[in-house]
Steps between C-alpha positions, in 0.01 A plus 500: 500500500167416347364776290140589545276457205399842368136582554288491195374835380188337367204547728133434489306794360275657760132497409377830366295692753224680316344824619141417592225756563213379718206733443169565673254777415224671696193631321305816569182334381365163393498142612152453648223354286168683521169430330459639149873579479624507142826323583695395804827486305812708571427709190268707723757546780757772564857435611561693823826375654762248394744323730814346350739269686831447322693174543789305353416138424661191351355153446467425872511813712406866499617801700299818549714805427259797515142615465313809384149645518356691204188717505359821357331589170798369299527167683449295181781672312739477795421132543579415139822700521608315814414153367706557185810410705366160614604171344175344620179647645295283736163566660184324612238633259750727324397396147141422596427829682779755547620533141145482361403802710821679405445430130186714511704819545843427350652269239673197652835422328516155346851458641353522852217255425756249374668501845193460724392209719154496658480231767119531505470420129759220523329328794154545349610327180696234690194404700282500188196633680229718357517749788796633698344399833756483779777658296477842660804616695329458838429130451832420335697682769324316781470148356828494306735728696324479839510876543250784499489803275591846626136591558504257793756720677827322423631720217837670493350839418252684718131535431430831325214642705437797270451262207334218689717231342838328513823550313509298173866417561385253767306302240792529256724331756235231540502454121875436524455233768221331304702500175802353680291224658330408173817473294702312764235279665282445194172487696233731636215446743164675501128433499360380168132591547308781663259257665776269624789683669707184552860575389622305198866469400580517129832401343642702212619333181816583307324739261358702790840518668647629174240780498578587861874513438465721193615246245156505339291818521154603388633780278361828372310358202308242703427745782351754258304230316338369818399835648369637169299190406382333822550788743715292735855365509395168653505233232197330656181687585194671361677825422373857527379651169444844657859509624619407151298792355661740747847367417437546126366852560816591691717410201315747276502769770880511493482634143209741564520877533528578872442873460164497689667325793785752505246783488332358810833485682584855395162635615537330838812699583712452810732256319875559507560336161276359226399140582630216288281310255491207743365725777236642264385150403511381862196717577290276272557213745305685771187542286371144533520229231206617287583870512866415440417320176262771378747777579777326306269446203399868507865605514583282199204644308608857574193613697616447857433866592146496362346391832538722808404209728780286359746789528399568861537133599839476329624826654411380851677171436805682365514718810503188719781350293713815521432564871487154661627613842230766540228257402625240750514767772134580441409134521696444821359795698291386797308689770686551827369488853519830691547415871418854617168520319444124536386464143635412160677771303414482128694811399782319316255277318281794399804692373605202289150471356499872420835469319368204302186689399717789384708257296185369329392855417842586358500184287152576369609855409812367324285252306267780391794704368636205302153431357452866405839507324406182311170650378675823402746309282217304339312820400801661333 
């Protein structure tokens, strides 16, 4: 009887499947360039919602395992807490936009920055162009993946009518598909010029593929250097000096005395618990780029409460940050048609406007109390 050869216990090691977080953020403000605007950079935006799609990935494949949607006044803190578990964080514009806006209200851990891949920055540098024309997610999704974004009606999650926008998890899933195509196919197709929309296919070199796979990353030191000096994370471009000034002002604000901001929150009332420092600083992002910079400078100098106009503007912004659902409800109210009277009924809209006017009055009164307390302390 022929004995069978014993099977070898040695086996090929399975490739390690890393936990990847694909991230997309929605902003409550920002993005559109207007005349005489101080800056169009993310330093003047406010993080509103964050969608995270979790996946397990090796060198060739990836598998989506779960997703989550984060919102509320503490969205920045919750996002950083969630991403601490990821081996790699991937997004389209994550380093260029999302983290720059988040860094205005909370410190970004260097350990997180050392694990981030921004496909927008990678493709912009790979193409070597001066502008990022054609590298937006709409063009890349259509020309490279031959699919449309969720705003064209093919998303997994429903359109949120009360908000007037789509779920960011749809774009996060699109980020995952784009990242997988780039690292496995090594090419992308999009238009190279605004005047000429003819699609052009670009091949990625070995160095770019290393950046996409996570073997070579931008890193915390380089990310901070670029945004604080040129005001952009793109290696090629004119930069944005005003955005760099705002980023530098945010760093000093973290060490400033936030007592005037806490006094405004306390005078507002109607808050279950004291807001976090990130929520207090988030209100600055709703003031506009110029007022944002001046308010941070006044806070650093210790005379933030000297101006009642500045206090009133900040208090209104803080109320919107702490009560986002109420503010969206006011914005979404529309007149209804009354079939019996055969005319439009503006009652709901008028009630919303009356509530908003009362909010402005309450904020102005709270600002006056904070200003009076500040002057009383100065005279003692």
